[in-house]
JSON list of C-alpha atoms in Angstrom, two decimals:
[
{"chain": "A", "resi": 92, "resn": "UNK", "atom": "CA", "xyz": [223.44, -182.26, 43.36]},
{"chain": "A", "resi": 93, "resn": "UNK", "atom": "CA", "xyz": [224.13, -185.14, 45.18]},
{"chain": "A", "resi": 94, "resn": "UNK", "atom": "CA", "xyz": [220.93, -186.60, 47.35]},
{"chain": "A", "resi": 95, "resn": "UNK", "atom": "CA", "xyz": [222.03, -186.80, 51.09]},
{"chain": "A", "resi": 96, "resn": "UNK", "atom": "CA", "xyz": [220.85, -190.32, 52.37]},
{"chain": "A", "resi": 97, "resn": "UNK", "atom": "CA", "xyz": [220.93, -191.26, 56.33]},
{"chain": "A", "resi": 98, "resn": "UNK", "atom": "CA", "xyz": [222.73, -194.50, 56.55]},
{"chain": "A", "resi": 99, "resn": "UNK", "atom": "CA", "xyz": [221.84, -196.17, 60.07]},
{"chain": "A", "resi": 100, "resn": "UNK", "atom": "CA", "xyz": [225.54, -196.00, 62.23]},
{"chain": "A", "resi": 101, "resn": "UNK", "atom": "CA", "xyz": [223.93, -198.70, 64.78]},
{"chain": "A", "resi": 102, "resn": "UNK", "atom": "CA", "xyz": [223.98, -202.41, 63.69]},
{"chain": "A", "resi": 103, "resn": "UNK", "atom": "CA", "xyz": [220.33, -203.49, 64.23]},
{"chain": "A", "resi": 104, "resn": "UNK", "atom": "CA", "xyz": [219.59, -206.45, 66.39]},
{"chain": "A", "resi": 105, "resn": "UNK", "atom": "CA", "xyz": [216.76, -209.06, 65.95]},
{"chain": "A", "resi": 106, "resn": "UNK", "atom": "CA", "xyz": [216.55, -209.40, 69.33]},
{"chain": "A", "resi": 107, "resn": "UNK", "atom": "CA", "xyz": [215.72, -205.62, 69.79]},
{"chain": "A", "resi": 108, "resn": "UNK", "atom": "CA", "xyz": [211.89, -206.65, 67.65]},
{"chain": "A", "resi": 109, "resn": "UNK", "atom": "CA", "xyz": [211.92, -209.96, 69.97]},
{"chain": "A", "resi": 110, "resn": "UNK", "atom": "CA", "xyz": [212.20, -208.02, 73.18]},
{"chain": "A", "resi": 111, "resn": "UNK", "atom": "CA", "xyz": [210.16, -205.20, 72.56]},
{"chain": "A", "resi": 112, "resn": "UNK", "atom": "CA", "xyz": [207.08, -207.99, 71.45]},
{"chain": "A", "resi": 113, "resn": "UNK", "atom": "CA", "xyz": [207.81, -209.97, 74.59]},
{"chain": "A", "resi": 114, "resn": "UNK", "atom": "CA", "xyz": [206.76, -206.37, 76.04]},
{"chain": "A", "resi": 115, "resn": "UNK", "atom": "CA", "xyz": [203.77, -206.31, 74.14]},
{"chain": "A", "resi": 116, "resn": "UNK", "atom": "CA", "xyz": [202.35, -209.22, 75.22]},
{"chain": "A", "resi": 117, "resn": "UNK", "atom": "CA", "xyz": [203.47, -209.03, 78.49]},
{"chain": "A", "resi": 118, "resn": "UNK", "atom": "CA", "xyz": [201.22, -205.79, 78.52]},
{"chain": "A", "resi": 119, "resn": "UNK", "atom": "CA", "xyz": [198.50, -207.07, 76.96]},
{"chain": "A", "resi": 120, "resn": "UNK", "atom": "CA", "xyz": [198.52, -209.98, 79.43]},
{"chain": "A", "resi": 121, "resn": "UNK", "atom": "CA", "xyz": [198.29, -208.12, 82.45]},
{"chain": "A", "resi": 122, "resn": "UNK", "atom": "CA", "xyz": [195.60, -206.06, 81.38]},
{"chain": "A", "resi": 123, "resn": "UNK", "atom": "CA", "xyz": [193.86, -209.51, 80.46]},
{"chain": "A", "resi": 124, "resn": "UNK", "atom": "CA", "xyz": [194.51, -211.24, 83.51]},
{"chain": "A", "resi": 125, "resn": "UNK", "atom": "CA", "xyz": [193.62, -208.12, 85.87]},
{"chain": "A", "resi": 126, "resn": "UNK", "atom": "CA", "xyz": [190.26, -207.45, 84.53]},
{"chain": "A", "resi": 127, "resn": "UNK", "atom": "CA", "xyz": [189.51, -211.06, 84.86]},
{"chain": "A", "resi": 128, "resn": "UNK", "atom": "CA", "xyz": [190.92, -210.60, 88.59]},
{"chain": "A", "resi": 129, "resn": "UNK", "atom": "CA", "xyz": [188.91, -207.51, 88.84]},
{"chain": "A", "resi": 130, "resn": "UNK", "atom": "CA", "xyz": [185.58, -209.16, 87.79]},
{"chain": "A", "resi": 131, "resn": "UNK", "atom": "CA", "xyz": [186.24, -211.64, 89.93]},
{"chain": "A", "resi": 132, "resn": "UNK", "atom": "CA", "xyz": [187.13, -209.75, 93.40]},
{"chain": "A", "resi": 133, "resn": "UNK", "atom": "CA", "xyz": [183.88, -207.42, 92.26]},
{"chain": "A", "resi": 134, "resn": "UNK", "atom": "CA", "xyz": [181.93, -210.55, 91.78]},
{"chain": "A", "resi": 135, "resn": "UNK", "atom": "CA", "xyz": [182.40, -211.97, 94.74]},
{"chain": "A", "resi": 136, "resn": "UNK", "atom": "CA", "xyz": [182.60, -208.44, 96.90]},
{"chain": "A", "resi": 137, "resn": "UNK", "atom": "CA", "xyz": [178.66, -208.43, 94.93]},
{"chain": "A", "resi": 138, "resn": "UNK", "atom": "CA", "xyz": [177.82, -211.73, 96.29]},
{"chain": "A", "resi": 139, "resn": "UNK", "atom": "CA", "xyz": [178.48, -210.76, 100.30]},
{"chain": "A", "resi": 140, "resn": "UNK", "atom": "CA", "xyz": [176.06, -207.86, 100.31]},
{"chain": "A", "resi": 141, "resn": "UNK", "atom": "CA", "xyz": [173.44, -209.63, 97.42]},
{"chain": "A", "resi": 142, "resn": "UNK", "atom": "CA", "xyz": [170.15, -212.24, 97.92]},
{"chain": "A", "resi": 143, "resn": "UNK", "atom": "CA", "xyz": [168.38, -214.30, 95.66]},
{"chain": "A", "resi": 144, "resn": "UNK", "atom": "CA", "xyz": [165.30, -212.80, 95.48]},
{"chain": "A", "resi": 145, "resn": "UNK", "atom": "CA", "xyz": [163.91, -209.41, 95.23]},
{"chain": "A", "resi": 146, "resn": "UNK", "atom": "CA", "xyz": [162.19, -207.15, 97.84]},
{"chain": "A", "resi": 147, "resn": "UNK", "atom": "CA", "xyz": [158.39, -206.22, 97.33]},
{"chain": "A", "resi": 148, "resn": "UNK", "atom": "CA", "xyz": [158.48, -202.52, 97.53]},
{"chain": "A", "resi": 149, "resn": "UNK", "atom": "CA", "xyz": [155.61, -200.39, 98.44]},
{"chain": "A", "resi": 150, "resn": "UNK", "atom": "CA", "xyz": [153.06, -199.68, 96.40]},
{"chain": "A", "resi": 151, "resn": "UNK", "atom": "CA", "xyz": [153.19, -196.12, 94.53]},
{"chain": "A", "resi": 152, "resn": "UNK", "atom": "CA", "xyz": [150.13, -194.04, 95.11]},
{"chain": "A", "resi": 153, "resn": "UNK", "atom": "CA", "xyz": [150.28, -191.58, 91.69]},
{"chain": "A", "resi": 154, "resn": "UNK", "atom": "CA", "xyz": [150.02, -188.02, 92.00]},
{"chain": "A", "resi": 155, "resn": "UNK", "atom": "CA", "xyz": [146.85, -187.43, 89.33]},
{"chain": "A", "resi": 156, "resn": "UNK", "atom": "CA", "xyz": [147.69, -183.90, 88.73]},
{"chain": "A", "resi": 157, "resn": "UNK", "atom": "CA", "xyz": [151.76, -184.35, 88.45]},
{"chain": "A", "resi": 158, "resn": "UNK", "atom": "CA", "xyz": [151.28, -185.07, 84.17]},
{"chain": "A", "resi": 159, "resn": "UNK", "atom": "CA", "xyz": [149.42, -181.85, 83.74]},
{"chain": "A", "resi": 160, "resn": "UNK", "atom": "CA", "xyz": [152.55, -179.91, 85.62]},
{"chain": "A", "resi": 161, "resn": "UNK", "atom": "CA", "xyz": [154.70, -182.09, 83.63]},
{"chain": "A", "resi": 162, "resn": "UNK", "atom": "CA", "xyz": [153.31, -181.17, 80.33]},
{"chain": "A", "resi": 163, "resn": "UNK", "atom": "CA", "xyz": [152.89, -177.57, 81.14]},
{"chain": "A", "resi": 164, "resn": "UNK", "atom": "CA", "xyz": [156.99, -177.59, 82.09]},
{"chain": "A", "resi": 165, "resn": "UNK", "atom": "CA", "xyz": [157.89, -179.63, 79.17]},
{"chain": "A", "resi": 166, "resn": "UNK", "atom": "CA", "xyz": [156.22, -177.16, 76.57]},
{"chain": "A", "resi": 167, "resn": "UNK", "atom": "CA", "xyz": [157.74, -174.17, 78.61]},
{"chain": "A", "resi": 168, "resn": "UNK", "atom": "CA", "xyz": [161.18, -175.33, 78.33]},
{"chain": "A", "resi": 169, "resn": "UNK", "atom": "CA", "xyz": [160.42, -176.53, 74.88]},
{"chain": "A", "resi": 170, "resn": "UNK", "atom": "CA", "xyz": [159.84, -172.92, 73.83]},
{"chain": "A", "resi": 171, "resn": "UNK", "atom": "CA", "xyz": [162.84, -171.42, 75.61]},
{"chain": "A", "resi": 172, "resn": "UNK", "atom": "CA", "xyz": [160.74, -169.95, 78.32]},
{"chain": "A", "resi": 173, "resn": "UNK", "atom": "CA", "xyz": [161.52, -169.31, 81.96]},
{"chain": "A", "resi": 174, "resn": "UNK", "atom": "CA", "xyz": [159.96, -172.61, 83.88]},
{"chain": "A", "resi": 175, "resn": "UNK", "atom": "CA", "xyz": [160.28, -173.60, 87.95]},
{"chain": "A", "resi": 176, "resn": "UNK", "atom": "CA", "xyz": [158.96, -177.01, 88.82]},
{"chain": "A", "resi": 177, "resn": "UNK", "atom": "CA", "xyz": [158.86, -178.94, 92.57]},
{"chain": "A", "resi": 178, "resn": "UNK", "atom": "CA", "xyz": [158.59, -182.63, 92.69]},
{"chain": "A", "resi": 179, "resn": "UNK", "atom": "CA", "xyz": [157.73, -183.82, 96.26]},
{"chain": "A", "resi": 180, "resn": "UNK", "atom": "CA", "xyz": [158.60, -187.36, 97.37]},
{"chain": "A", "resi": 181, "resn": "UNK", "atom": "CA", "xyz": [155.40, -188.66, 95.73]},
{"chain": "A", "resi": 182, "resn": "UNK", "atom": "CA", "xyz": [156.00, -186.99, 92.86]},
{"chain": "A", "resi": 183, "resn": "UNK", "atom": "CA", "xyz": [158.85, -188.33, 92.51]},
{"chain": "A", "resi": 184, "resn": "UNK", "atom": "CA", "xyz": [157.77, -191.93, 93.09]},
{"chain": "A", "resi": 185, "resn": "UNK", "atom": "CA", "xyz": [155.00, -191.04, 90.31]},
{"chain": "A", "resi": 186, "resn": "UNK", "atom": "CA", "xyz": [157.63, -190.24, 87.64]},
{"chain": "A", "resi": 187, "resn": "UNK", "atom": "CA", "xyz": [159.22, -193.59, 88.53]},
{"chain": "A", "resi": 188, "resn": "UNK", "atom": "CA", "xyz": [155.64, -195.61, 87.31]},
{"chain": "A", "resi": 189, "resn": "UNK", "atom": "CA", "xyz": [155.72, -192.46, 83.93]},
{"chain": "A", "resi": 190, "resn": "UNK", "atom": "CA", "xyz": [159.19, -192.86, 82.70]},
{"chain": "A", "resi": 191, "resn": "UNK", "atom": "CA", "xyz": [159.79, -195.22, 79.88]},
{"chain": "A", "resi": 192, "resn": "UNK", "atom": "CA", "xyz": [162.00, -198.24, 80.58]},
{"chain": "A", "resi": 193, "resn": "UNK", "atom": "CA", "xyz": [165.47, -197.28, 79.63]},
{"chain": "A", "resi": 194, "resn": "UNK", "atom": "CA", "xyz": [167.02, -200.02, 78.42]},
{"chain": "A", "resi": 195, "resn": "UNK", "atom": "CA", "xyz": [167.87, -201.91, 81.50]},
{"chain": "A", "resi": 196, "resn": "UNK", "atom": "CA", "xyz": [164.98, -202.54, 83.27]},
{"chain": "A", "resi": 197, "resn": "UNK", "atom": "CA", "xyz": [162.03, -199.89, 84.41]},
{"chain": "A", "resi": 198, "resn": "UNK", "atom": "CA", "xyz": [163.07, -197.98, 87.67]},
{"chain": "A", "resi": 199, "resn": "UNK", "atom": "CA", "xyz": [159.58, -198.68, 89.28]},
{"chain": "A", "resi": 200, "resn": "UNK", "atom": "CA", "xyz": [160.67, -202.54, 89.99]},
{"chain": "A", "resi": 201, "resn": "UNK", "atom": "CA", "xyz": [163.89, -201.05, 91.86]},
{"chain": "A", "resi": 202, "resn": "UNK", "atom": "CA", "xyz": [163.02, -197.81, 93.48]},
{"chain": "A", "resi": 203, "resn": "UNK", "atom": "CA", "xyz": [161.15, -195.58, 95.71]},
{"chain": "A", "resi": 204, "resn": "UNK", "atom": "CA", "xyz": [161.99, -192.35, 97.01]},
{"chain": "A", "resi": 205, "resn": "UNK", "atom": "CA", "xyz": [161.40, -192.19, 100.67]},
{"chain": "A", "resi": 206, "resn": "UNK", "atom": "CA", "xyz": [162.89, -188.96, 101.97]},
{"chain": "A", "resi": 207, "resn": "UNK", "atom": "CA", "xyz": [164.89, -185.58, 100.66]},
{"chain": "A", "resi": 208, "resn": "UNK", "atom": "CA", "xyz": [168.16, -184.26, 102.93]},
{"chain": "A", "resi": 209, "resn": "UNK", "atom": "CA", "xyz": [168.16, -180.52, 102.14]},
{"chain": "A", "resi": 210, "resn": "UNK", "atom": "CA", "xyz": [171.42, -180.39, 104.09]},
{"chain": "A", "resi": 211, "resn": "UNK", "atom": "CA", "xyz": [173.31, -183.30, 102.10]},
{"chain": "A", "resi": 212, "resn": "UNK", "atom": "CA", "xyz": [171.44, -182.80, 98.85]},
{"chain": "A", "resi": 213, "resn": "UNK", "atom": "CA", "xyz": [170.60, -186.65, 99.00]},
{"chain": "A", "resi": 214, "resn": "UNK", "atom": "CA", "xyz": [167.82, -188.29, 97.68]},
{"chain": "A", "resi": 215, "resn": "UNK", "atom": "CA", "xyz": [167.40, -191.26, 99.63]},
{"chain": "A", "resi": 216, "resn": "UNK", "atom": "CA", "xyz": [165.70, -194.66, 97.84]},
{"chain": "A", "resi": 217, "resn": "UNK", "atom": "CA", "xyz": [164.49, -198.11, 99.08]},
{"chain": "A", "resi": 218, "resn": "UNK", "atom": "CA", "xyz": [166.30, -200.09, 96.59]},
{"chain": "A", "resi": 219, "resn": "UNK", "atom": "CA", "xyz": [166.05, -203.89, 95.05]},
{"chain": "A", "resi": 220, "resn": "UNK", "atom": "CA", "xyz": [168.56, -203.21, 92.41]},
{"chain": "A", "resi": 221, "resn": "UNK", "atom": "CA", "xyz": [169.17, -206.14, 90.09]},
{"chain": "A", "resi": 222, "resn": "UNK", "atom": "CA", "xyz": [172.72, -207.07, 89.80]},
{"chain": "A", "resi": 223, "resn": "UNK", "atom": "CA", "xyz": [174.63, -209.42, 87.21]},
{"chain": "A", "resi": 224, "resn": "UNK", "atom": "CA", "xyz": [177.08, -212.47, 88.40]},
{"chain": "A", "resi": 225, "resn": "UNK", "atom": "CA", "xyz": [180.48, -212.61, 86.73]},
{"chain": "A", "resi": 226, "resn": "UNK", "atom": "CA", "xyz": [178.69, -215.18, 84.34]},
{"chain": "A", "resi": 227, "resn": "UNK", "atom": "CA", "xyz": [176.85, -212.52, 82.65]},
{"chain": "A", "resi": 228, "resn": "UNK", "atom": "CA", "xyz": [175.90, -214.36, 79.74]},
{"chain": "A", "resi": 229, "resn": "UNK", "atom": "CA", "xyz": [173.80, -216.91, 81.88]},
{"chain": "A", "resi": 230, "resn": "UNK", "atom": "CA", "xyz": [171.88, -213.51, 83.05]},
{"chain": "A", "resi": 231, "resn": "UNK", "atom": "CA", "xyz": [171.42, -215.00, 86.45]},
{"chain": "A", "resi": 232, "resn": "UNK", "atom": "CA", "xyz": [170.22, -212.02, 88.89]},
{"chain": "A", "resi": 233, "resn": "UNK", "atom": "CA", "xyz": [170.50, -211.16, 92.10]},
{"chain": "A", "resi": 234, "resn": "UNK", "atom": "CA", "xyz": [169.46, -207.89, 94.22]},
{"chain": "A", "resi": 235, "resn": "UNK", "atom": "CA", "xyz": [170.91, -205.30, 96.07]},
{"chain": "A", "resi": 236, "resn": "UNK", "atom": "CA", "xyz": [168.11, -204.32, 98.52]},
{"chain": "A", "resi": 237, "resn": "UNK", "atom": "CA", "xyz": [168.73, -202.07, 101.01]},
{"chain": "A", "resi": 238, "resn": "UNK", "atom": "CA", "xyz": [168.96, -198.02, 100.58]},
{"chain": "A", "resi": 239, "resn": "UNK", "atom": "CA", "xyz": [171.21, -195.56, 98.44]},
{"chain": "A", "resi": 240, "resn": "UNK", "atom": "CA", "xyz": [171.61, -192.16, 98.08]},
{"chain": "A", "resi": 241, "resn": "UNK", "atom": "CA", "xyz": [171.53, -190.59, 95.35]},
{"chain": "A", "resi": 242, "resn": "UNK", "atom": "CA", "xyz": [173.08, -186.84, 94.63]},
{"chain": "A", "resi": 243, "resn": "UNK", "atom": "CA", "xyz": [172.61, -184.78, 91.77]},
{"chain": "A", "resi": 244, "resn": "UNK", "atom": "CA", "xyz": [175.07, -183.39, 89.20]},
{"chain": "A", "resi": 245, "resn": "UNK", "atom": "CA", "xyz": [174.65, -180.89, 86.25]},
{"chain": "A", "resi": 246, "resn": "UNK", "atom": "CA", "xyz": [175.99, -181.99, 83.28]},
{"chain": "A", "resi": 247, "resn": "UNK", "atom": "CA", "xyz": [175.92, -180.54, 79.28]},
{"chain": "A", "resi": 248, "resn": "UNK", "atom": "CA", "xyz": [172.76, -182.08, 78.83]},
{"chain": "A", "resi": 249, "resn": "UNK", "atom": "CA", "xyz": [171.00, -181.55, 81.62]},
{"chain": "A", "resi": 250, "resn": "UNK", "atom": "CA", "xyz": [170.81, -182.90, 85.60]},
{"chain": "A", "resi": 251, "resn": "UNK", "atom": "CA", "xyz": [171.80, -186.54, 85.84]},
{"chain": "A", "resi": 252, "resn": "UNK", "atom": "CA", "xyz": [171.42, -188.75, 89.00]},
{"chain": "A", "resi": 253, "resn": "UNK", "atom": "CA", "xyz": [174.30, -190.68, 90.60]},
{"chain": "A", "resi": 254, "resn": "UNK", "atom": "CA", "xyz": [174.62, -193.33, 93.66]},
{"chain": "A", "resi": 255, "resn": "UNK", "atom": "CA", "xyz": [176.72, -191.33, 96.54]},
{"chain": "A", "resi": 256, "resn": "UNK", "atom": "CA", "xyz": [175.84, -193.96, 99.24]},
{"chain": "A", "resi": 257, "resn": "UNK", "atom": "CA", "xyz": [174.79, -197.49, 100.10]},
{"chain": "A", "resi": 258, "resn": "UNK", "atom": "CA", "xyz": [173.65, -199.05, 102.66]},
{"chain": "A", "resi": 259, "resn": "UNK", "atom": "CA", "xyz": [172.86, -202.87, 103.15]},
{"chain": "A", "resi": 260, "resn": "UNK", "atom": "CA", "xyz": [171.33, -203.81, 106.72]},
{"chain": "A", "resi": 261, "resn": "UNK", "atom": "CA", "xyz": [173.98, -205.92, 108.69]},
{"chain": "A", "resi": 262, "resn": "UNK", "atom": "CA", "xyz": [176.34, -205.90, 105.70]},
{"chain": "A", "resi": 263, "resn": "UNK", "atom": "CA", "xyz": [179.35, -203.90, 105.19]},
{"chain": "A", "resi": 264, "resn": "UNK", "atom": "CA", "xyz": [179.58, -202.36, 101.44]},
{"chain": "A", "resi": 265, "resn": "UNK", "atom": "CA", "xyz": [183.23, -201.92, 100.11]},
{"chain": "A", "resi": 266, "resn": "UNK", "atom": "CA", "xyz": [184.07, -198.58, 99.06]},
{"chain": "A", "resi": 267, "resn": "UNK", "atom": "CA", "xyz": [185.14, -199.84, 95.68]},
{"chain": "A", "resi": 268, "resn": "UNK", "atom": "CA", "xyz": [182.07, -201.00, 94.95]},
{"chain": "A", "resi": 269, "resn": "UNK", "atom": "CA", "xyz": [180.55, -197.76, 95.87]},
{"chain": "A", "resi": 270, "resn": "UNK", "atom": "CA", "xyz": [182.89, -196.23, 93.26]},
{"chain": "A", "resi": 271, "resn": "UNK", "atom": "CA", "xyz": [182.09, -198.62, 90.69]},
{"chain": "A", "resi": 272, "resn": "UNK", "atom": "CA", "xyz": [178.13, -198.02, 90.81]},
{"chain": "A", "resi": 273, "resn": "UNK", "atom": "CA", "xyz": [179.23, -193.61, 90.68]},
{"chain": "A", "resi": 274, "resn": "UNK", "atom": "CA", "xyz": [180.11, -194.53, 86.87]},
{"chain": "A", "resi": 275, "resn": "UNK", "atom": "CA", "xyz": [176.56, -194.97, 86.24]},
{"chain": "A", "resi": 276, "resn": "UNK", "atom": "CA", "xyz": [174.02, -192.31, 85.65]},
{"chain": "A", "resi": 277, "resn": "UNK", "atom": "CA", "xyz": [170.70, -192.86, 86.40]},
{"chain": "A", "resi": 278, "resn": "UNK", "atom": "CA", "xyz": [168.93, -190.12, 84.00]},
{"chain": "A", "resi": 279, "resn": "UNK", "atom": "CA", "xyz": [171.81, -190.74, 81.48]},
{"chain": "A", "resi": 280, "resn": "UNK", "atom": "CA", "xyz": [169.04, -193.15, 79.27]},
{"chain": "A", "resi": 281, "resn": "UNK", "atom": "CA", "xyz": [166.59, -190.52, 78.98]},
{"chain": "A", "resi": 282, "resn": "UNK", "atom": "CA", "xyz": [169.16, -187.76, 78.14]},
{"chain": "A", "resi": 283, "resn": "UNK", "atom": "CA", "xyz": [168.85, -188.60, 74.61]},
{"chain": "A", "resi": 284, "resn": "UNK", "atom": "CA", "xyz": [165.32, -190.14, 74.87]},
{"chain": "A", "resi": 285, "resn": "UNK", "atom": "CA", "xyz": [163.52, -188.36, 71.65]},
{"chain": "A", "resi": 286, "resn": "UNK", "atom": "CA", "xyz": [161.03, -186.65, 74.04]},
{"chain": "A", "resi": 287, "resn": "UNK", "atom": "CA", "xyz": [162.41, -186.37, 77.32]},
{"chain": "A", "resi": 288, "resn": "UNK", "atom": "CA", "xyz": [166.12, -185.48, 76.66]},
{"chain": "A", "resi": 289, "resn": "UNK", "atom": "CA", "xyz": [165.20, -182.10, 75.16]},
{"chain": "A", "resi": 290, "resn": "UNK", "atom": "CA", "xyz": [163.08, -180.98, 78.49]},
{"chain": "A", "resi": 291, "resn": "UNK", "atom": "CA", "xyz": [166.52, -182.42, 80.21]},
{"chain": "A", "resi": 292, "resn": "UNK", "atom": "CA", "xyz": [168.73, -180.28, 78.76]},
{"chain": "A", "resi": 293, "resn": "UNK", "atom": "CA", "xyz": [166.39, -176.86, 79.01]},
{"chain": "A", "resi": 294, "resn": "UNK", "atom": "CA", "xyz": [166.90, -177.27, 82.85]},
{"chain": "A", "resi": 295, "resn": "UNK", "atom": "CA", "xyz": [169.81, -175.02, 84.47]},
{"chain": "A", "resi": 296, "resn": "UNK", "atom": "CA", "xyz": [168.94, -175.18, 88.28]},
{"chain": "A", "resi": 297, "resn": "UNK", "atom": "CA", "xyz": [168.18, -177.85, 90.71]},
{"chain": "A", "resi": 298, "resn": "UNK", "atom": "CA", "xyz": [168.15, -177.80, 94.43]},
{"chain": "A", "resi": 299, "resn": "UNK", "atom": "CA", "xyz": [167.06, -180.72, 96.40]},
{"chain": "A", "resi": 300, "resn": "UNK", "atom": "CA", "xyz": [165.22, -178.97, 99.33]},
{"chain": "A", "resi": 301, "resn": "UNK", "atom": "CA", "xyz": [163.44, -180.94, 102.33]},
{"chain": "A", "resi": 302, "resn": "UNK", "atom": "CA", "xyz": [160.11, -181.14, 100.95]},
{"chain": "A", "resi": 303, "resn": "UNK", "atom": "CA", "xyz": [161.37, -181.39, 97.03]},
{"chain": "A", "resi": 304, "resn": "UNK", "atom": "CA", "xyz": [163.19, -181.46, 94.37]},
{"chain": "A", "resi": 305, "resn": "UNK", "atom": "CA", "xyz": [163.01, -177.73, 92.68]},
{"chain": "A", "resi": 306, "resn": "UNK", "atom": "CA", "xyz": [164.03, -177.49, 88.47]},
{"chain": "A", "resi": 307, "resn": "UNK", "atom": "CA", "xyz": [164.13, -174.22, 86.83]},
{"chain": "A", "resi": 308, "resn": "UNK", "atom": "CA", "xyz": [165.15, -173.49, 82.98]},
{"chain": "A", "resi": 309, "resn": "UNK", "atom": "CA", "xyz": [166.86, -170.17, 84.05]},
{"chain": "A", "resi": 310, "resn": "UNK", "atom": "CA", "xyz": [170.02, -169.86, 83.46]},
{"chain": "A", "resi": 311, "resn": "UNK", "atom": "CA", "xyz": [171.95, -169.04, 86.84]},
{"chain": "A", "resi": 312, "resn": "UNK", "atom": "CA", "xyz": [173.33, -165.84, 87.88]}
]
């Protein structure tokens, strides 16, 4: 039987290849030459509502009794069990000098809880956040001080902590920028901390209430 073959009926062009790489790297381009624009604008949106130098936050009075409560949760949700815990502002600001630094910097040298909004859900922080300059590689610093928000989200591996606000006295923050710094989760290092990330994921509830933060294992109904 004869083999049936498909003979192209169109005469190919060479152009058709040089047109459709002039495409390409048109494409390619772009992308290039907007995240350099977008690094730039970012970098110098940074710079308006940035200093040179860092804030001295308050001093952290620890809560002595807060690692026994701690412990007691952590083996509770370890074993599967049924587990409530409260952390009040201090308590809070205590588990800022106990967590481990997570990767990029310890939280203690950039934040302290000051107040809870039951009605917003808000967790509101004193910040000196250190920020990179589009010259990253230099790792020049400067700091966001002022105050942010933060609101909490449940995610597969447990509650994470994002920015929802900032706030810079006599500066005016772009909403972009506000955007950019929502990518970032703020328990995200310690979700897959050896130790910590476990405990993490066993929690199910949260509800940020005026005089704390309430965690729970059980599941909700």
């Amino acid at each position: 039987m004869a083999r049936i073959q498909k003979v192209p009926t169109g005469e190919f062009h060479s152009g058709y290849g040089c047109i459709i790489m002039s495409a390409v790297i048109g494409v390619f381009g772009f992308i290039l030459w907007w995240g350099y624009y977008t690094l730039v604008t970012m970098d110098a949106s940074i710079a308006k509502i940035t200093q040179s130098a860092p804030a001295k936050l308050p001093d952290i009075v620890a809560v002595p009794e807060l690692e026994t409560r701690l412990t007691e949760f952590a083996t509770a949700a370890n074993e599967g069990k049924v587990a409530t815990l409260k952390l009040s502002v201090a308590d809070l600001n205590t588990l800022l000098l106990l967590a481990p630094d997570g990767g990029n910097g310890s939280y203690k040298d950039m934040l302290r809880v000051k107040s809870l909004d039951a009605t917003t859900g808000a967790i509101v922080t004193d910040v000196s956040l250190p920020m990179n300059t589009a010259k990253f590689w230099e790792d020049t610093k400067r700091y966001l001080v002022g105050e942010i928000d933060f609101k909490m989200e449940m995610t597969a591996v447990g509650p994470d902590a994002k920015v929802s606000a900032v706030r810079v006295p006599g500066k005016t923050v772009q909403e972009e920028m506000v955007k950019g710094m929502q990518m970032y989760g703020y328990l995200g290092p310690y979700q897959t901390h050896p130790t910590l990330g476990p405990v993490l994921k066993a929690i199910k509830q949260f509800k940020v209430e005026a005089d704390g933060v309430w965690l729970s294992t059980e599941e909700k109904k």
